[in-house]
Amino acid sequence: MNEELNSQKDTAILSVRSASKSFGEVQALNGVSFEVFPGELVGVLGENGAGKSTLFSLISGLNTPTSGSVSLMGNNPRHQKARRNIGVTPQGTGVDPRMRVSDFLNFVGFHFGTRSLVEEILEKFRLTHLSDKVIGGLSGGQQRLVSVAAAFLADAPLTILDEPTTGLDTVTRSAIWESIRSITGEDRALLVSSHYLEEIENLCDRVIVMQKGKLIADSETQSLLGASTGSVITLGGVGDRAISGEGQAFEVIRNEGDEIDLRTSDVKQALTSLAADGWPFDRIEISHPSLEQAFITMTEKEK
Ligand SMILES: Nc1ncnc2c1ncn2[C@@H]1O[C@H](COP(=O)(O)OP(=O)(O)OP(=O)(O)O)[C@@H](O)[C@H]1O
């Protein structure tokens, strides 16, 4: 990779610096800071009312921060120049129900100068067979697919999706995530919120957690999983062999009859210790924490 490309990768697409936003008495955002770089797929987690949509509204230029700043490729998101750098799903479906799918996407493509991409986007979002249909006649899931597709039609360095799959069935949700995955590339970044944490875990390599307007975690998804709950190693057929967590890389969290559960943030080290003890068990099962568990542990801790 040449130096120019390298330096582009080091330059933040999005910089949020100490951004706060109040609506009268309600402080929806409180001193939030983070950056997003090319190629990053970032999940934004938070309970209802945590401030995710408010954050997205500042990034897309719909609102201005009460204090602090947001910049998109160095520009204020309120300015037209900055908005060329962002693809956004309109709120709700945000799509005119009387338009045909292809007319709507061509209209969006015309706005962004990307009409040549419409066919490819239709294909990636599996909408080609629906391109002549009137949007109002499509199912809720299909309409959502059209609006998510429109966000990617901006062909922008950053795409933001606020709960793109809420209220849809499992099959449609998985189709939407698959399409999103197929379209995010090396130099494109994505900021996406969802209450389906398993889906964020599968897609995003970095997660931001918000609570009551504050950013309480910003970390790689994997380290968030390891740090907050740890993995659980279940040993079976332990018999009367003694296993103690003292001085070890694990703690014993359950000891019932023949079975023992150990919790560890370092599975490899825990297995090394068990090996040194001569594998004191007949069966072993390792379960890794889910993002959902990590999220619950983390937000409970902060309450
Ligand atoms: N326009 C507004 N006027 C007044 N209060 C608002 C406005 N927009 C958001 N809020 C308040 O700001 C807080 C954060 O709301 P926000 O919609 O950003 O949360 P969220 O994390 O997106 O929630 P959800 O997951 O339910 O969509 C909430 O207390 C909300 O009631």
Tab-separated table of C-alpha atoms and ligand atoms in Angstrom:
chain	number	residue	atom	x	y	z
A	1	MET	CA	0.000	0.000	0.000
A	2	ASN	CA	1.445	3.393	-0.899
A	3	GLU	CA	1.981	6.181	1.613
A	4	GLU	CA	-0.977	8.226	0.401
A	5	LEU	CA	-3.393	5.349	0.994
A	6	ASN	CA	-1.828	4.652	4.373
A	7	SER	CA	-2.275	8.235	5.461
A	8	GLN	CA	-5.922	8.167	4.285
A	9	LYS	CA	-6.476	5.171	6.569
A	10	ASP	CA	-5.008	7.145	9.484
A	11	THR	CA	-7.321	10.095	8.911
A	12	ALA	CA	-10.603	9.947	10.783
A	13	ILE	CA	-13.745	10.076	8.638
A	14	LEU	CA	-15.746	11.132	11.681
A	15	SER	CA	-14.592	13.001	14.781
A	16	VAL	CA	-16.979	13.570	17.672
A	17	ARG	CA	-15.369	15.745	20.342
A	18	SER	CA	-16.987	16.276	23.764
A	19	ALA	CA	-20.372	16.499	22.059
A	20	SER	CA	-23.320	17.308	24.303
A	21	LYS	CA	-26.916	17.899	23.344
A	22	SER	CA	-29.767	19.090	25.530
A	23	PHE	CA	-33.443	19.308	24.717
A	24	GLY	CA	-34.696	21.723	27.376
A	25	GLU	CA	-34.172	19.924	30.683
A	26	VAL	CA	-33.187	16.640	29.075
A	27	GLN	CA	-29.504	16.069	28.498
A	28	ALA	CA	-29.625	13.551	25.676
A	29	LEU	CA	-25.837	13.521	25.091
A	30	ASN	CA	-23.176	14.310	27.644
A	31	GLY	CA	-19.564	14.877	26.512
A	32	VAL	CA	-19.298	12.092	23.941
A	33	SER	CA	-15.963	11.702	22.118
A	34	PHE	CA	-14.805	9.132	19.565
A	35	GLU	CA	-13.463	8.857	16.041
A	36	VAL	CA	-14.235	6.517	13.160
A	37	PHE	CA	-11.574	5.528	10.626
A	38	PRO	CA	-11.838	4.071	7.100
A	39	GLY	CA	-12.833	0.405	7.031
A	40	GLU	CA	-14.256	0.326	10.563
A	41	LEU	CA	-17.631	-1.298	11.228
A	42	VAL	CA	-18.769	0.221	14.500
A	43	GLY	CA	-21.823	-0.893	16.470
A	44	VAL	CA	-23.564	1.597	18.757
A	45	LEU	CA	-25.310	-0.042	21.713
A	46	GLY	CA	-27.490	1.472	24.380
A	47	GLU	CA	-30.804	0.993	26.128
A	48	ASN	CA	-33.859	2.988	25.044
A	49	GLY	CA	-33.190	6.666	25.573
A	50	ALA	CA	-29.389	6.244	25.873
A	51	GLY	CA	-28.808	8.900	23.201
A	52	LYS	CA	-28.040	6.866	20.067
A	53	SER	CA	-30.517	8.594	17.738
A	54	THR	CA	-29.484	11.991	19.081
A	55	LEU	CA	-25.855	11.146	18.300
A	56	PHE	CA	-26.828	10.052	14.787
A	57	SER	CA	-28.810	13.260	14.267
A	58	LEU	CA	-25.691	15.325	15.075
A	59	ILE	CA	-23.567	13.253	12.697
A	60	SER	CA	-26.064	13.554	9.868
A	61	GLY	CA	-26.408	17.305	10.399
A	62	LEU	CA	-30.085	17.231	11.430
A	63	ASN	CA	-29.198	18.722	14.830
A	64	THR	CA	-26.315	20.786	16.201
A	65	PRO	CA	-24.506	19.987	19.468
A	66	THR	CA	-25.228	22.252	22.439
A	67	SER	CA	-21.487	22.104	23.094
A	68	GLY	CA	-18.538	20.219	21.637
A	69	SER	CA	-18.233	19.429	17.958
A	70	VAL	CA	-18.785	16.852	15.234
A	71	SER	CA	-16.804	16.824	12.022
A	72	LEU	CA	-17.073	14.726	8.896
A	73	MET	CA	-13.808	14.644	6.953
A	74	GLY	CA	-12.963	17.924	8.686
A	75	ASN	CA	-16.252	19.652	7.850
A	76	ASN	CA	-19.345	20.580	9.855
A	77	PRO	CA	-22.118	18.021	9.055
A	78	ARG	CA	-24.579	20.927	8.674
A	79	HIS	CA	-22.729	21.935	5.510
A	80	GLN	CA	-23.589	20.451	2.161
A	81	LYS	CA	-19.896	19.660	1.503
A	82	ALA	CA	-19.730	17.382	4.564
A	83	ARG	CA	-22.998	15.618	3.772
A	84	ARG	CA	-21.475	14.222	0.561
A	85	ASN	CA	-19.410	12.051	2.904
A	86	ILE	CA	-22.272	10.295	4.560
A	87	GLY	CA	-24.990	7.834	3.582
A	88	VAL	CA	-28.031	7.841	5.857
A	89	THR	CA	-31.178	5.762	6.046
A	90	PRO	CA	-34.129	8.104	6.178
A	91	GLN	CA	-36.040	7.808	9.457
A	92	GLY	CA	-38.800	5.197	9.345
A	93	THR	CA	-38.609	4.006	5.790
A	94	GLY	CA	-38.460	7.623	4.558
A	95	VAL	CA	-39.458	6.436	1.134
A	96	ASP	CA	-42.272	7.842	-1.047
A	97	PRO	CA	-44.740	4.919	-1.263
A	98	ARG	CA	-45.992	5.962	-4.700
A	99	MET	CA	-42.606	5.607	-6.358
A	100	ARG	CA	-41.327	2.470	-8.012
A	101	VAL	CA	-38.214	0.964	-6.383
A	102	SER	CA	-35.970	1.705	-9.373
A	103	ASP	CA	-37.321	5.265	-9.767
A	104	PHE	CA	-36.653	5.990	-6.099
A	105	LEU	CA	-33.108	4.606	-6.206
A	106	ASN	CA	-32.408	6.470	-9.475
A	107	PHE	CA	-33.672	9.636	-7.809
A	108	VAL	CA	-31.285	9.099	-4.874
A	109	GLY	CA	-28.497	8.176	-7.302
A	110	PHE	CA	-29.134	11.353	-9.265
A	111	HIS	CA	-28.787	13.376	-6.057
A	112	PHE	CA	-25.438	11.762	-5.203
A	113	GLY	CA	-24.181	11.428	-8.792
A	114	THR	CA	-24.173	7.632	-8.446
A	115	ARG	CA	-26.892	6.501	-10.873
A	116	SER	CA	-24.386	4.106	-12.436
A	117	LEU	CA	-24.425	2.141	-9.151
A	118	VAL	CA	-28.189	1.559	-8.999
A	119	GLU	CA	-28.106	-1.840	-10.754
A	120	GLU	CA	-25.304	-3.099	-8.505
A	121	ILE	CA	-27.074	-1.904	-5.366
A	122	LEU	CA	-30.344	-3.526	-6.473
A	123	GLU	CA	-28.458	-6.772	-6.920
A	124	LYS	CA	-26.524	-6.607	-3.620
A	125	PHE	CA	-29.749	-5.946	-1.712
A	126	ARG	CA	-31.617	-8.640	-3.677
A	127	LEU	CA	-34.118	-6.112	-4.948
A	128	THR	CA	-33.689	-6.609	-8.699
A	129	HIS	CA	-36.911	-8.640	-9.012
A	130	LEU	CA	-38.798	-5.872	-7.194
A	131	SER	CA	-37.351	-2.931	-9.136
A	132	ASP	CA	-40.578	-2.264	-11.086
A	133	LYS	CA	-42.841	-2.555	-8.046
A	134	VAL	CA	-44.443	0.423	-6.342
A	135	ILE	CA	-42.808	0.850	-2.918
A	136	GLY	CA	-46.154	1.173	-1.066
A	137	GLY	CA	-47.056	-2.336	-2.265
A	138	LEU	CA	-43.977	-3.969	-0.726
A	139	SER	CA	-43.816	-5.650	2.674
A	140	GLY	CA	-42.409	-3.693	5.643
A	141	GLY	CA	-39.141	-5.645	5.439
A	142	GLN	CA	-38.778	-5.047	1.706
A	143	GLN	CA	-39.417	-1.324	2.205
A	144	ARG	CA	-36.732	-1.207	4.883
A	145	LEU	CA	-34.344	-2.990	2.515
A	146	VAL	CA	-34.992	-0.249	-0.065
A	147	SER	CA	-34.219	2.500	2.444
A	148	VAL	CA	-31.014	0.792	3.657
A	149	ALA	CA	-29.984	0.284	0.012
A	150	ALA	CA	-30.535	4.020	-0.569
A	151	ALA	CA	-28.069	4.836	2.235
A	152	PHE	CA	-25.349	2.836	0.489
A	153	LEU	CA	-26.170	4.454	-2.838
A	154	ALA	CA	-24.532	7.605	-1.457
A	155	ASP	CA	-21.281	5.649	-1.995
A	156	ALA	CA	-19.914	7.734	0.872
A	157	PRO	CA	-16.915	7.124	3.160
A	158	LEU	CA	-19.324	6.749	6.106
A	159	THR	CA	-22.766	5.137	6.242
A	160	ILE	CA	-24.894	5.449	9.364
A	161	LEU	CA	-27.819	3.146	10.024
A	162	ASP	CA	-30.055	3.726	13.038
A	163	GLU	CA	-31.712	0.423	13.940
A	164	PRO	CA	-32.003	-0.823	10.355
A	165	THR	CA	-33.729	-4.086	11.282
A	166	THR	CA	-36.019	-3.218	14.200
A	167	GLY	CA	-39.369	-4.963	14.052
A	168	LEU	CA	-38.466	-7.273	11.179
A	169	ASP	CA	-38.595	-11.063	11.232
A	170	THR	CA	-35.433	-13.144	11.617
A	171	VAL	CA	-35.154	-14.093	7.946
A	172	THR	CA	-35.527	-10.498	6.714
A	173	ARG	CA	-33.108	-9.261	9.364
A	174	SER	CA	-30.506	-11.750	8.339
A	175	ALA	CA	-31.002	-10.785	4.646
A	176	ILE	CA	-30.428	-7.128	5.495
A	177	TRP	CA	-27.257	-7.841	7.498
A	178	GLU	CA	-25.943	-10.059	4.717
A	179	SER	CA	-26.484	-7.275	2.181
A	180	ILE	CA	-24.793	-4.763	4.481
A	181	ARG	CA	-21.832	-7.104	4.909
A	182	SER	CA	-21.522	-7.589	1.144
A	183	ILE	CA	-21.292	-3.870	0.532
A	184	THR	CA	-18.987	-2.613	3.268
A	185	GLY	CA	-15.471	-2.469	1.924
A	186	GLU	CA	-11.913	-1.786	2.986
A	187	ASP	CA	-12.134	1.970	2.814
A	188	ARG	CA	-15.779	2.446	3.798
A	189	ALA	CA	-16.882	2.846	7.409
A	190	LEU	CA	-20.190	1.993	9.004
A	191	LEU	CA	-21.820	3.217	12.204
A	192	VAL	CA	-24.872	1.144	13.073
A	193	SER	CA	-27.171	0.920	16.084
A	194	SER	CA	-29.348	-2.061	16.875
A	195	HIS	CA	-31.033	-3.742	19.814
A	196	TYR	CA	-30.187	-7.131	18.212
A	197	LEU	CA	-26.811	-7.525	19.871
A	198	GLU	CA	-26.018	-10.869	18.312
A	199	GLU	CA	-26.256	-9.211	14.910
A	200	ILE	CA	-23.928	-6.395	15.965
A	201	GLU	CA	-21.513	-8.994	17.348
A	202	ASN	CA	-21.461	-10.778	13.998
A	203	LEU	CA	-20.937	-7.654	11.913
A	204	CYS	CA	-18.972	-5.130	13.911
A	205	ASP	CA	-15.338	-5.297	14.949
A	206	ARG	CA	-15.733	-2.342	17.277
A	207	VAL	CA	-18.516	-1.430	19.677
A	208	ILE	CA	-19.454	1.807	21.377
A	209	VAL	CA	-21.725	1.541	24.421
A	210	MET	CA	-23.851	4.484	25.512
A	211	GLN	CA	-25.742	4.968	28.729
A	212	LYS	CA	-27.758	8.015	29.817
A	213	GLY	CA	-26.103	10.172	27.172
A	214	LYS	CA	-22.544	9.140	28.064
A	215	LEU	CA	-20.160	6.891	26.223
A	216	ILE	CA	-19.289	4.173	28.756
A	217	ALA	CA	-17.228	1.890	26.501
A	218	ASP	CA	-15.451	2.059	23.175
A	219	SER	CA	-13.566	-1.088	22.382
A	220	GLU	CA	-12.923	-3.924	19.972
A	221	THR	CA	-15.879	-6.298	20.135
A	222	GLN	CA	-13.689	-9.239	21.124
A	223	SER	CA	-11.989	-7.470	24.002
A	224	LEU	CA	-15.319	-6.180	25.262
A	225	LEU	CA	-16.553	-9.764	25.378
A	226	GLY	CA	-13.450	-11.005	27.207
A	227	ALA	CA	-13.153	-8.108	29.632
A	228	SER	CA	-16.673	-7.856	30.942
A	229	THR	CA	-17.850	-11.381	31.551
A	230	GLY	CA	-15.157	-13.852	30.585
A	231	SER	CA	-15.661	-17.314	29.114
A	232	VAL	CA	-17.072	-20.209	31.099
A	233	ILE	CA	-15.315	-23.589	31.105
A	234	THR	CA	-17.538	-26.438	32.283
A	235	LEU	CA	-15.706	-29.546	33.453
A	236	GLY	CA	-17.566	-32.841	33.833
A	237	GLY	CA	-16.556	-36.089	35.519
A	238	VAL	CA	-14.390	-34.241	38.026
A	239	GLY	CA	-15.117	-36.790	40.764
A	240	ASP	CA	-13.305	-35.993	44.003
A	241	ARG	CA	-10.426	-34.261	42.259
A	242	ALA	CA	-9.867	-30.859	43.858
A	243	ILE	CA	-9.857	-27.823	41.596
A	244	SER	CA	-9.186	-24.480	43.136
A	245	GLY	CA	-9.045	-21.103	41.449
A	246	GLU	CA	-6.459	-19.816	43.891
A	247	GLY	CA	-3.512	-18.301	42.047
A	248	GLN	CA	-4.987	-19.482	38.767
A	249	ALA	CA	-6.236	-17.728	35.631
A	250	PHE	CA	-9.791	-18.785	36.502
A	251	GLU	CA	-12.270	-18.668	39.345
A	252	VAL	CA	-14.614	-21.490	40.332
A	253	ILE	CA	-18.163	-20.188	39.964
A	254	ARG	CA	-20.128	-23.435	40.370
A	255	ASN	CA	-19.254	-26.741	41.990
A	256	GLU	CA	-22.106	-29.241	41.900
A	257	GLY	CA	-21.676	-32.985	42.162
A	258	ASP	CA	-19.491	-34.064	39.322
A	259	GLU	CA	-19.447	-30.727	37.510
A	260	ILE	CA	-17.494	-27.533	37.928
A	261	ASP	CA	-17.851	-24.207	36.119
A	262	LEU	CA	-14.801	-22.005	35.854
A	263	ARG	CA	-14.858	-18.424	34.665
A	264	THR	CA	-11.845	-16.937	32.918
A	265	SER	CA	-10.888	-14.005	30.730
A	266	ASP	CA	-7.964	-16.028	29.344
A	267	VAL	CA	-9.083	-19.446	28.132
A	268	LYS	CA	-5.633	-20.404	26.881
A	269	GLN	CA	-3.994	-19.707	30.246
A	270	ALA	CA	-6.774	-21.529	32.112
A	271	LEU	CA	-6.324	-24.608	29.907
A	272	THR	CA	-2.562	-24.460	30.451
A	273	SER	CA	-3.163	-24.563	34.234
A	274	LEU	CA	-5.594	-27.485	33.883
A	275	ALA	CA	-3.071	-29.315	31.709
A	276	ALA	CA	-0.426	-28.801	34.408
A	277	ASP	CA	-2.877	-30.456	36.845
A	278	GLY	CA	-3.103	-33.485	34.547
A	279	TRP	CA	-6.521	-32.611	33.021
A	280	PRO	CA	-8.561	-33.359	36.186
A	281	PHE	CA	-11.843	-34.073	34.366
A	282	ASP	CA	-13.459	-36.388	31.778
A	283	ARG	CA	-15.455	-33.856	29.760
A	284	ILE	CA	-14.976	-30.201	28.927
A	285	GLU	CA	-17.146	-27.562	27.333
A	286	ILE	CA	-16.189	-23.942	26.710
A	287	SER	CA	-18.826	-21.273	26.233
A	288	HIS	CA	-17.863	-17.808	25.175
A	289	PRO	CA	-19.822	-14.823	26.415
A	290	SER	CA	-22.230	-13.118	24.080
A	291	LEU	CA	-22.260	-9.412	23.457
A	292	GLU	CA	-25.682	-9.414	25.065
A	293	GLN	CA	-24.257	-10.756	28.351
A	294	ALA	CA	-21.336	-8.332	28.172
A	295	PHE	CA	-23.704	-5.431	27.524
A	296	ILE	CA	-25.975	-6.357	30.447
A	297	THR	CA	-23.018	-6.749	32.831
A	298	MET	CA	-21.542	-3.441	31.741
A	299	THR	CA	-24.714	-1.367	31.925
A	300	GLU	CA	-25.704	-2.900	35.297
A	301	LYS	CA	-22.278	-1.968	36.651
A	302	GLU	CA	-22.720	1.659	35.600
A	303	LYS	CA	-26.206	2.062	37.117
B	1	LIG	N1	-36.431	16.256	20.082
B	1	LIG	C1	-36.373	15.909	21.364
B	1	LIG	N2	-36.989	16.663	22.306
B	1	LIG	C2	-36.924	16.331	23.612
B	1	LIG	N3	-36.282	15.261	24.083
B	1	LIG	C3	-35.660	14.464	23.197
B	1	LIG	C4	-35.674	14.740	21.793
B	1	LIG	N4	-34.958	13.772	21.156
B	1	LIG	C5	-34.539	12.920	22.117
B	1	LIG	N5	-34.937	13.342	23.336
B	1	LIG	C6	-34.644	12.692	24.624
B	1	LIG	O1	-33.260	12.454	24.662
B	1	LIG	C7	-32.972	11.183	25.253
B	1	LIG	C8	-32.186	10.333	24.260
B	1	LIG	O2	-33.057	9.945	23.210
B	1	LIG	P1	-32.572	9.143	21.913
B	1	LIG	O3	-33.727	9.060	20.991
B	1	LIG	O4	-31.320	9.761	21.409
B	1	LIG	O5	-32.236	7.712	22.547
B	1	LIG	P2	-31.965	6.320	21.804
B	1	LIG	O6	-30.751	5.740	22.457
B	1	LIG	O7	-31.917	6.513	20.340
B	1	LIG	O8	-33.241	5.489	22.237
B	1	LIG	P3	-34.019	4.286	21.447
B	1	LIG	O9	-33.163	3.078	21.542
B	1	LIG	O10	-35.269	4.154	22.254
B	1	LIG	O11	-34.254	4.754	20.042
B	1	LIG	C9	-34.312	10.597	25.657
B	1	LIG	O12	-34.535	10.936	27.020
B	1	LIG	C10	-35.308	11.324	24.763
B	1	LIG	O13	-36.565	11.401	25.373
